[in-house]
GROMACS .gro file of C-alpha atoms in nm:
model
  411
    1SER     CA    1  -0.024  -3.283   3.713
    2PHE     CA    2   0.338  -3.235   3.817
    3ASP     CA    3   0.418  -3.020   4.121
    4GLY     CA    4   0.730  -2.895   3.944
    5ASN     CA    5   0.798  -2.809   3.583
    6GLY     CA    6   0.619  -2.995   3.308
    7ILE     CA    7   0.933  -3.037   3.100
    8LEU     CA    8   1.275  -2.942   3.237
    9LEU     CA    9   1.586  -2.903   3.021
   10GLU     CA   10   1.870  -2.854   3.267
   11ASP     CA   11   2.247  -2.889   3.271
   12THR     CA   12   2.250  -3.089   3.593
   13GLU     CA   13   2.194  -3.451   3.687
   14PHE     CA   14   1.846  -3.370   3.813
   15SER     CA   15   1.541  -3.299   3.598
   16GLY     CA   16   1.166  -3.304   3.608
   17VAL     CA   17   1.102  -3.500   3.290
   18ILE     CA   18   1.394  -3.447   3.051
   19THR     CA   19   1.759  -3.402   3.146
   20GLY     CA   20   1.956  -3.202   2.895
   21ASN     CA   21   2.314  -3.080   2.886
   22ALA     CA   22   2.495  -2.771   2.771
   23ASN     CA   23   2.495  -2.895   2.412
   24GLY     CA   24   2.119  -2.947   2.422
   25GLY     CA   25   1.966  -3.045   2.093
   26THR     CA   26   1.637  -3.157   2.243
   27ILE     CA   27   1.317  -3.114   2.040
   28VAL     CA   28   0.983  -3.071   2.219
   29GLU     CA   29   0.696  -3.074   1.971
   30GLY     CA   30   0.332  -3.178   1.942
   31ASN     CA   31   0.263  -3.187   2.317
   32PHE     CA   32  -0.008  -3.065   2.554
   33ILE     CA   33   0.184  -2.919   2.847
   34GLY     CA   34  -0.038  -2.814   3.137
   35THR     CA   35  -0.366  -2.923   2.977
   36ASP     CA   36  -0.562  -3.240   2.911
   37TYR     CA   37  -0.513  -3.434   2.588
   38GLY     CA   38  -0.762  -3.218   2.403
   39GLY     CA   39  -0.587  -2.897   2.508
   40ILE     CA   40  -0.901  -2.769   2.681
   41SER     CA   41  -0.889  -2.832   3.057
   42ASP     CA   42  -0.643  -2.676   3.302
   43LEU     CA   43  -0.420  -2.946   3.450
   44GLY     CA   44  -0.131  -2.709   3.493
   45ASN     CA   45   0.210  -2.802   3.633
   46GLY     CA   46   0.324  -2.639   3.955
   47LEU     CA   47   0.602  -2.434   3.795
   48ALA     CA   48   0.686  -2.364   3.429
   49GLY     CA   49   0.542  -2.567   3.148
   50VAL     CA   50   0.889  -2.594   2.988
   51PHE     CA   51   1.206  -2.497   3.178
   52ILE     CA   52   1.536  -2.464   2.993
   53SER     CA   53   1.820  -2.416   3.240
   54ASP     CA   54   2.176  -2.359   3.112
   55ALA     CA   55   2.109  -2.570   2.803
   56SER     CA   56   2.145  -2.470   2.439
   57ASN     CA   57   2.020  -2.550   2.089
   58ASN     CA   58   1.682  -2.681   2.200
   59VAL     CA   59   1.368  -2.639   1.989
   60ILE     CA   60   1.026  -2.595   2.148
   61GLY     CA   61   0.762  -2.633   1.878
   62GLY     CA   62   0.797  -2.606   1.501
   63THR     CA   63   0.655  -2.452   1.189
   64THR     CA   64   0.368  -2.696   1.130
   65THR     CA   65   0.043  -2.767   1.313
   66ALA     CA   66   0.166  -3.114   1.406
   67GLU     CA   67   0.479  -2.968   1.569
   68ARG     CA   68   0.290  -2.710   1.772
   69ASN     CA   69   0.283  -2.742   2.152
   70VAL     CA   70  -0.008  -2.617   2.359
   71ILE     CA   71   0.163  -2.477   2.671
   72SER     CA   72  -0.111  -2.345   2.894
   73GLY     CA   73  -0.256  -2.351   3.245
   74ASN     CA   74   0.078  -2.385   3.423
   75ASP     CA   75   0.132  -2.221   3.762
   76GLY     CA   76   0.459  -2.060   3.655
   77GLU     CA   77   0.564  -1.936   3.312
   78GLY     CA   78   0.464  -2.117   2.997
   79VAL     CA   79   0.829  -2.136   2.892
   80ARG     CA   80   1.120  -2.031   3.115
   81ILE     CA   81   1.471  -2.002   2.969
   82GLU     CA   82   1.730  -1.936   3.238
   83GLY     CA   83   2.106  -1.908   3.276
   84SER     CA   84   2.399  -1.780   3.073
   85GLY     CA   85   2.440  -2.129   2.931
   86SER     CA   86   2.094  -2.111   2.774
   87THR     CA   87   2.178  -1.998   2.422
   88SER     CA   88   2.048  -2.058   2.071
   89ASN     CA   89   1.719  -2.202   2.192
   90SER     CA   90   1.413  -2.160   1.972
   91VAL     CA   91   1.048  -2.129   2.078
   92LYS     CA   92   0.828  -2.127   1.770
   93GLY     CA   93   0.484  -2.211   1.641
   94ASN     CA   94   0.325  -2.272   1.983
   95PHE     CA   95   0.003  -2.175   2.158
   96ILE     CA   96   0.114  -2.033   2.494
   97GLY     CA   97  -0.172  -1.942   2.723
   98LEU     CA   98  -0.451  -2.069   2.499
   99GLN     CA   99  -0.657  -2.379   2.445
  100ALA     CA  100  -0.588  -2.594   2.141
  101ASP     CA  101  -0.831  -2.389   1.930
  102GLY     CA  102  -0.581  -2.103   1.941
  103THR     CA  103  -0.841  -1.846   2.049
  104THR     CA  104  -0.983  -1.942   2.390
  105GLY     CA  105  -0.778  -1.829   2.687
  106LEU     CA  106  -0.611  -2.078   2.923
  107GLY     CA  107  -0.335  -1.864   3.057
  108ASN     CA  108  -0.023  -1.958   3.247
  109SER     CA  109  -0.013  -1.791   3.589
  110LEU     CA  110   0.303  -1.591   3.518
  111SER     CA  111   0.446  -1.470   3.188
  112GLY     CA  112   0.395  -1.664   2.867
  113VAL     CA  113   0.772  -1.677   2.806
  114ARG     CA  114   1.048  -1.558   3.038
  115LEU     CA  115   1.417  -1.516   2.956
  116THR     CA  116   1.626  -1.458   3.265
  117GLY     CA  117   1.963  -1.506   3.435
  118GLY     CA  118   2.177  -1.407   3.138
  119ALA     CA  119   2.004  -1.627   2.878
  120ALA     CA  120   2.130  -1.493   2.543
  121GLY     CA  121   2.093  -1.549   2.172
  122ASN     CA  122   1.756  -1.719   2.197
  123THR     CA  123   1.470  -1.675   1.951
  124ILE     CA  124   1.100  -1.643   2.034
  125GLY     CA  125   0.918  -1.669   1.702
  126GLY     CA  126   1.115  -1.600   1.386
  127SER     CA  127   1.060  -1.551   1.015
  128THR     CA  128   1.032  -1.904   0.869
  129SER     CA  129   0.700  -1.963   0.690
  130VAL     CA  130   0.543  -1.661   0.862
  131THR     CA  131   0.253  -1.524   0.662
  132VAL     CA  132   0.187  -1.153   0.694
  133LYS     CA  133  -0.141  -1.092   0.879
  134ASP     CA  134  -0.173  -1.458   0.976
  135CYS     CA  135   0.011  -1.640   1.257
  136THR     CA  136   0.175  -1.933   1.077
  137GLY     CA  137   0.519  -2.093   1.070
  138ASP     CA  138   0.751  -1.968   1.345
  139CYS     CA  139   0.481  -1.739   1.487
  140ASN     CA  140   0.379  -1.817   1.847
  141VAL     CA  141   0.041  -1.709   1.981
  142ILE     CA  142   0.115  -1.583   2.334
  143ALA     CA  143  -0.199  -1.463   2.508
  144PHE     CA  144  -0.409  -1.453   2.827
  145ASN     CA  145  -0.110  -1.512   3.057
  146GLY     CA  146  -0.104  -1.372   3.411
  147GLY     CA  147   0.221  -1.183   3.355
  148ASP     CA  148   0.376  -1.038   3.042
  149GLY     CA  149   0.354  -1.199   2.702
  150VAL     CA  150   0.732  -1.221   2.681
  151GLU     CA  151   0.937  -1.110   2.982
  152ASP     CA  152   1.308  -1.063   2.922
  153ASP     CA  153   1.511  -0.959   3.225
  154SER     CA  154   1.816  -1.153   3.109
  155GLY     CA  155   2.020  -0.841   3.041
  156ALA     CA  156   2.125  -1.005   2.715
  157ASP     CA  157   2.028  -1.006   2.348
  158ASN     CA  158   1.726  -1.218   2.253
  159LEU     CA  159   1.518  -1.205   1.934
  160ILE     CA  160   1.138  -1.175   1.966
  161SER     CA  161   0.992  -1.167   1.617
  162SER     CA  162   0.668  -1.207   1.419
  163ASN     CA  163   0.456  -1.339   1.705
  164SER     CA  164   0.091  -1.282   1.790
  165ILE     CA  165   0.095  -1.138   2.143
  166HIS     CA  166  -0.228  -1.015   2.297
  167ASP     CA  167  -0.455  -0.991   2.601
  168ASN     CA  168  -0.192  -1.068   2.863
  169VAL     CA  169  -0.290  -0.952   3.210
  170THR     CA  170  -0.010  -0.701   3.268
  171VAL     CA  171  -0.076  -0.552   2.922
  172LEU     CA  172   0.296  -0.564   2.848
  173GLY     CA  173   0.319  -0.780   2.543
  174ILE     CA  174   0.698  -0.759   2.555
  175ASN     CA  175   0.880  -0.644   2.867
  176VAL     CA  176   1.249  -0.574   2.803
  177SER     CA  177   1.475  -0.270   2.801
  178THR     CA  178   1.352  -0.002   2.566
  179GLN     CA  179   1.647   0.129   2.366
  180ASN     CA  180   1.582   0.202   1.998
  181VAL     CA  181   1.204   0.165   2.020
  182ALA     CA  182   1.031   0.286   1.706
  183GLU     CA  183   0.828   0.602   1.762
  184LEU     CA  184   0.517   0.586   1.548
  185LYS     CA  185   0.413   0.925   1.410
  186ALA     CA  186   0.106   0.843   1.201
  187ALA     CA  187  -0.075   0.558   1.031
  188ARG     CA  188  -0.333   0.610   0.760
  189ILE     CA  189  -0.530   0.421   0.499
  190ASP     CA  190  -0.507   0.586   0.159
  191ALA     CA  191  -0.767   0.586  -0.118
  192ASN     CA  192  -0.632   0.255  -0.253
  193ASP     CA  193  -0.661   0.090   0.092
  194ASP     CA  194  -0.284   0.086   0.141
  195LEU     CA  195  -0.155   0.146   0.493
  196PHE     CA  196   0.117   0.406   0.540
  197ILE     CA  197   0.303   0.422   0.872
  198THR     CA  198   0.542   0.707   0.946
  199TYR     CA  199   0.791   0.646   1.226
  200SER     CA  200   1.130   0.739   1.360
  201ILE     CA  201   1.383   0.596   1.602
  202ALA     CA  202   1.449   0.793   1.920
  203ASP     CA  203   1.775   0.987   1.921
  204ALA     CA  204   1.870   0.844   2.263
  205THR     CA  205   1.975   0.505   2.134
  206ASP     CA  206   2.179   0.241   2.310
  207ASP     CA  207   2.546   0.277   2.216
  208THR     CA  208   2.578  -0.103   2.205
  209ALA     CA  209   2.301  -0.143   1.945
  210LEU     CA  210   2.414  -0.227   1.596
  211PHE     CA  211   2.238  -0.085   1.291
  212PRO     CA  212   2.052  -0.145   1.072
  213LEU     CA  213   1.747  -0.210   1.285
  214THR     CA  214   1.456  -0.428   1.176
  215VAL     CA  215   1.129  -0.255   1.262
  216GLU     CA  216   0.822  -0.480   1.278
  217PHE     CA  217   0.466  -0.348   1.263
  218PHE     CA  218   0.160  -0.506   1.424
  219LEU     CA  219  -0.213  -0.453   1.445
  220ALA     CA  220  -0.268  -0.409   1.818
  221ASP     CA  221  -0.506  -0.605   2.038
  222SER     CA  222  -0.820  -0.467   2.202
  223ASN     CA  223  -0.606  -0.302   2.470
  224GLY     CA  224  -0.420  -0.113   2.200
  225GLU     CA  225  -0.080  -0.199   2.348
  226GLU     CA  226   0.020  -0.550   2.237
  227GLY     CA  227   0.096  -0.668   1.883
  228GLU     CA  228  -0.170  -0.921   1.789
  229LEU     CA  229  -0.127  -0.941   1.412
  230PHE     CA  230   0.209  -0.909   1.232
  231LEU     CA  231   0.181  -0.673   0.934
  232GLY     CA  232   0.535  -0.659   0.798
  233SER     CA  233   0.878  -0.510   0.860
  234GLN     CA  234   1.126  -0.258   0.728
  235THR     CA  235   1.500  -0.204   0.769
  236PHE     CA  236   1.596   0.121   0.939
  237ASN     CA  237   1.953   0.233   0.863
  238ASP     CA  238   2.168   0.452   1.081
  239THR     CA  239   2.160   0.785   0.898
  240GLY     CA  240   2.310   0.998   1.171
  241VAL     CA  241   2.166   1.194   1.463
  242PRO     CA  242   1.890   1.290   1.470
  243LEU     CA  243   1.775   0.983   1.281
  244GLY     CA  244   1.532   1.083   1.010
  245ASN     CA  245   1.177   0.963   0.953
  246LYS     CA  246   1.114   0.653   0.747
  247THR     CA  247   0.787   0.558   0.579
  248PHE     CA  248   0.653   0.203   0.575
  249ASP     CA  249   0.405   0.123   0.298
  250ALA     CA  250   0.196  -0.183   0.386
  251GLY     CA  251   0.071  -0.182   0.027
  252SER     CA  252   0.400  -0.352  -0.062
  253VAL     CA  253   0.348  -0.624   0.200
  254VAL     CA  254   0.149  -0.942   0.135
  255ILE     CA  255  -0.177  -0.910   0.331
  256SER     CA  256  -0.391  -1.218   0.393
  257VAL     CA  257  -0.739  -1.225   0.240
  258GLY     CA  258  -1.028  -1.139   0.470
  259VAL     CA  259  -0.837  -0.924   0.719
  260GLU     CA  260  -0.869  -0.550   0.675
  261ILE     CA  261  -0.714  -0.247   0.840
  262GLU     CA  262  -0.971   0.023   0.909
  263PRO     CA  263  -0.966   0.377   1.049
  264GLY     CA  264  -0.968   0.355   1.428
  265ASP     CA  265  -0.750   0.044   1.438
  266VAL     CA  266  -0.428   0.071   1.640
  267ILE     CA  267  -0.073  -0.001   1.522
  268VAL     CA  268   0.232  -0.079   1.740
  269ALA     CA  269   0.590  -0.170   1.651
  270THR     CA  270   0.910  -0.327   1.779
  271SER     CA  271   1.269  -0.286   1.667
  272THR     CA  272   1.552  -0.538   1.667
  273ASP     CA  273   1.919  -0.459   1.614
  274THR     CA  274   2.170  -0.680   1.433
  275ASN     CA  275   2.275  -0.830   1.769
  276GLY     CA  276   1.926  -0.980   1.779
  277LYS     CA  277   1.800  -0.768   2.070
  278THR     CA  278   1.430  -0.684   2.049
  279THR     CA  279   1.257  -0.397   2.228
  280ASN     CA  280   0.917  -0.350   2.387
  281PHE     CA  281   0.619  -0.263   2.174
  282SER     CA  282   0.609   0.105   2.090
  283VAL     CA  283   0.348   0.353   2.200
  284GLU     CA  284   0.044   0.299   1.982
  285VAL     CA  285  -0.084   0.513   1.695
  286ILE     CA  286  -0.443   0.516   1.566
  287VAL     CA  287  -0.509   0.455   1.196
  288THR     CA  288  -0.681   0.742   1.015
  289ALA     CA  289  -0.862   0.749   0.683
  290ALA     CA  290  -0.734   0.879   0.351
  291ALA     CA  291  -0.721   1.257   0.328
  292THR     CA  292  -0.999   1.408   0.117
  293PHE     CA  293  -0.962   1.770   0.011
  294VAL     CA  294  -1.277   1.944  -0.115
  295VAL     CA  295  -1.215   2.239  -0.348
  296ASN     CA  296  -1.465   2.511  -0.256
  297SER     CA  297  -1.328   2.812  -0.442
  298THR     CA  298  -1.231   2.915  -0.796
  299LEU     CA  299  -0.942   3.126  -0.663
  300ASP     CA  300  -0.583   3.027  -0.737
  301THR     CA  301  -0.423   3.080  -0.397
  302SER     CA  302  -0.175   2.851  -0.221
  303ASP     CA  303  -0.216   2.649   0.096
  304ILE     CA  304  -0.100   2.827   0.409
  305ASP     CA  305   0.055   2.522   0.580
  306ASN     CA  306   0.148   2.230   0.357
  307GLY     CA  307   0.126   1.894   0.529
  308ASP     CA  308  -0.120   1.980   0.808
  309THR     CA  309  -0.393   1.786   0.617
  310ALA     CA  310  -0.610   2.100   0.607
  311CYS     CA  311  -0.666   2.253   0.263
  312ASP     CA  312  -0.684   2.625   0.346
  313ASP     CA  313  -0.530   2.935   0.195
  314GLY     CA  314  -0.562   3.117   0.526
  315SER     CA  315  -0.901   3.265   0.440
  316GLY     CA  316  -1.104   2.947   0.447
  317ASN     CA  317  -1.064   2.875   0.077
  318CYS     CA  318  -0.963   2.530  -0.046
  319THR     CA  319  -0.843   2.598  -0.398
  320LEU     CA  320  -0.732   2.342  -0.657
  321ARG     CA  321  -0.375   2.463  -0.613
  322ALA     CA  322  -0.392   2.432  -0.233
  323ALA     CA  323  -0.547   2.084  -0.259
  324ILE     CA  324  -0.265   1.962  -0.484
  325GLU     CA  325  -0.006   2.112  -0.249
  326GLU     CA  326  -0.161   1.929   0.048
  327ALA     CA  327  -0.191   1.604  -0.146
  328ASN     CA  328   0.177   1.625  -0.235
  329ALA     CA  329   0.273   1.685   0.127
  330VAL     CA  330   0.068   1.402   0.279
  331THR     CA  331   0.202   1.052   0.204
  332GLY     CA  332  -0.029   0.810   0.028
  333VAL     CA  333  -0.307   0.830  -0.229
  334ASP     CA  334  -0.535   1.124  -0.143
  335ILE     CA  335  -0.865   1.238  -0.294
  336ILE     CA  336  -0.955   1.581  -0.435
  337GLN     CA  337  -1.325   1.656  -0.479
  338PHE     CA  338  -1.521   1.968  -0.570
  339ASN     CA  339  -1.800   2.168  -0.404
  340ILE     CA  340  -1.747   2.519  -0.533
  341THR     CA  341  -1.995   2.779  -0.408
  342GLY     CA  342  -2.095   3.106  -0.570
  343GLY     CA  343  -2.223   2.985  -0.906
  344SER     CA  344  -1.918   2.977  -1.138
  345THR     CA  345  -1.708   2.660  -1.160
  346LEU     CA  346  -1.436   2.816  -1.381
  347ILE     CA  347  -1.094   2.790  -1.219
  348THR     CA  348  -0.854   3.030  -1.391
  349LEU     CA  349  -0.492   2.955  -1.310
  350ASP     CA  350  -0.247   3.242  -1.270
  351ALA     CA  351   0.061   3.016  -1.293
  352ALA     CA  352   0.155   2.655  -1.349
  353LEU     CA  353   0.020   2.409  -1.093
  354ASP     CA  354   0.272   2.222  -0.882
  355ASP     CA  355   0.388   1.891  -1.026
  356ILE     CA  356   0.190   1.604  -0.876
  357ILE     CA  357   0.464   1.408  -0.699
  358ASP     CA  358   0.246   1.177  -0.487
  359SER     CA  359  -0.047   0.971  -0.610
  360VAL     CA  360  -0.384   1.145  -0.607
  361ILE     CA  361  -0.740   1.085  -0.728
  362ILE     CA  362  -0.902   1.401  -0.866
  363GLU     CA  363  -1.279   1.348  -0.889
  364GLY     CA  364  -1.414   1.621  -1.111
  365PHE     CA  365  -1.746   1.438  -1.139
  366THR     CA  366  -1.827   1.533  -0.779
  367GLN     CA  367  -1.932   1.871  -0.921
  368PRO     CA  368  -2.016   1.853  -1.294
  369GLY     CA  369  -1.896   2.144  -1.504
  370VAL     CA  370  -1.565   2.223  -1.334
  371VAL     CA  371  -1.330   2.389  -1.585
  372VAL     CA  372  -0.956   2.438  -1.533
  373ASP     CA  373  -0.845   2.721  -1.759
  374GLY     CA  374  -0.482   2.810  -1.832
  375THR     CA  375  -0.525   3.135  -2.023
  376ASN     CA  376  -0.322   3.331  -1.765
  377ALA     CA  377  -0.084   3.053  -1.664
  378GLY     CA  378   0.167   3.095  -1.946
  379PRO     CA  379   0.331   2.819  -2.151
  380THR     CA  380   0.307   2.519  -1.922
  381ASP     CA  381   0.136   2.184  -1.883
  382GLY     CA  382  -0.203   2.155  -1.719
  383PHE     CA  383  -0.127   1.865  -1.485
  384ARG     CA  384   0.220   1.712  -1.463
  385LEU     CA  385   0.196   1.371  -1.294
  386LEU     CA  386   0.537   1.254  -1.177
  387SER     CA  387   0.407   0.970  -0.959
  388GLY     CA  388   0.219   0.661  -1.072
  389GLY     CA  389  -0.120   0.551  -0.944
  390SER     CA  390  -0.306   0.880  -1.000
  391THR     CA  391  -0.651   0.927  -1.153
  392ILE     CA  392  -0.803   1.245  -1.302
  393GLN     CA  393  -1.173   1.226  -1.383
  394GLY     CA  394  -1.453   1.455  -1.500
  395LEU     CA  395  -1.269   1.785  -1.555
  396THR     CA  396  -1.265   2.021  -1.853
  397ILE     CA  397  -0.904   2.133  -1.906
  398GLN     CA  398  -0.862   2.415  -2.159
  399ASN     CA  399  -0.643   2.694  -2.296
  400ARG     CA  400  -0.311   2.539  -2.211
  401SER     CA  401  -0.067   2.753  -2.408
  402GLU     CA  402   0.211   2.585  -2.614
  403GLU     CA  403   0.241   2.284  -2.385
  404HIS     CA  404   0.050   1.965  -2.303
  405THR     CA  405  -0.292   1.946  -2.138
  406SER     CA  406  -0.148   1.691  -1.899
  407GLU     CA  407   0.188   1.517  -1.888
  408LEU     CA  408   0.270   1.182  -1.734
  409GLN     CA  409   0.629   1.103  -1.646
  410SER     CA  410   0.785   0.798  -1.485
  411HIS     CA  411   1.002   0.870  -1.182
   0.00000   0.00000   0.00000
């Protein structure tokens, strides 16, 4: 092994293996850097596996398996990009800190990737040929390194996107300044197995950041702090201060077959401004299951606190009206079931039910014989569904005066 760097791209007359210049243009692909030929044994170089020093427009890796470098076992960083002259370099599609199988750890002693000394405008990862929930194309796997996954103390703007970063020793998958980090509020699986993530951007944003921001969402690793599996992204526009909540629906994102999100899993996020500056991973949020509201009363009272995920009129009753109000307030497809006590299953409405504005599954068959009666409700529809994707099953709906039993509208 080399006592110095495995591959050195430097704007000087001296180099370890490759001498570059400020214009760069060097491509490093398909190599084992710090390992044996099979990418299994640690034969690490004394410093970084790849060192780019004041050189630009270099490409480390590629979007195909053949172009991938295994950069592991080195005594310094896996990849070090240093100097204000190091711009427009791309690190993509590599295994950094792993054996050639892409799963077994063979970490570099320091960080997987480090950007330092004013290095600016560089890209770690990217969006080309990246498959949601699978690390392909530009996606680097950066894991099991002795430092951070990606350490950026350059003080400049660098893009870190769509990578699989996990199980690094310092448990900082990305270690940069933290302006504009997405604050995750909640993540839940709805009844159709779609993932809904509610988040906001902190009010104390960096004045130099340019909106819109790109917010990327990841399934976290076993530590719950690094983004191991890229789930998708959403654009967050500057809507004033305080910046309002946005909702990300993973049901609209292509999800690879065989990988599921389950309650108890952990989600983290990053944000990147239009300058190409990426933040740390956010504080994690735990995925919860779809909300299920069980109607236990034939009363027609309203919910006391819409949106708290508890169907309760203040007296312990979960009425059909209260359940619909909660389902409307909680994003995603929710479930309404029935377990009415006291003998009678006749629900007599005193007024029109709220329009159903968010998808819901009403399972009347969970208690056979439930009747929704509109004798006292006046001339109105029984159920007005203003959102697609709802299901109503197993109910008897009767005595709707002058209007429709149920009405479906497209909005």
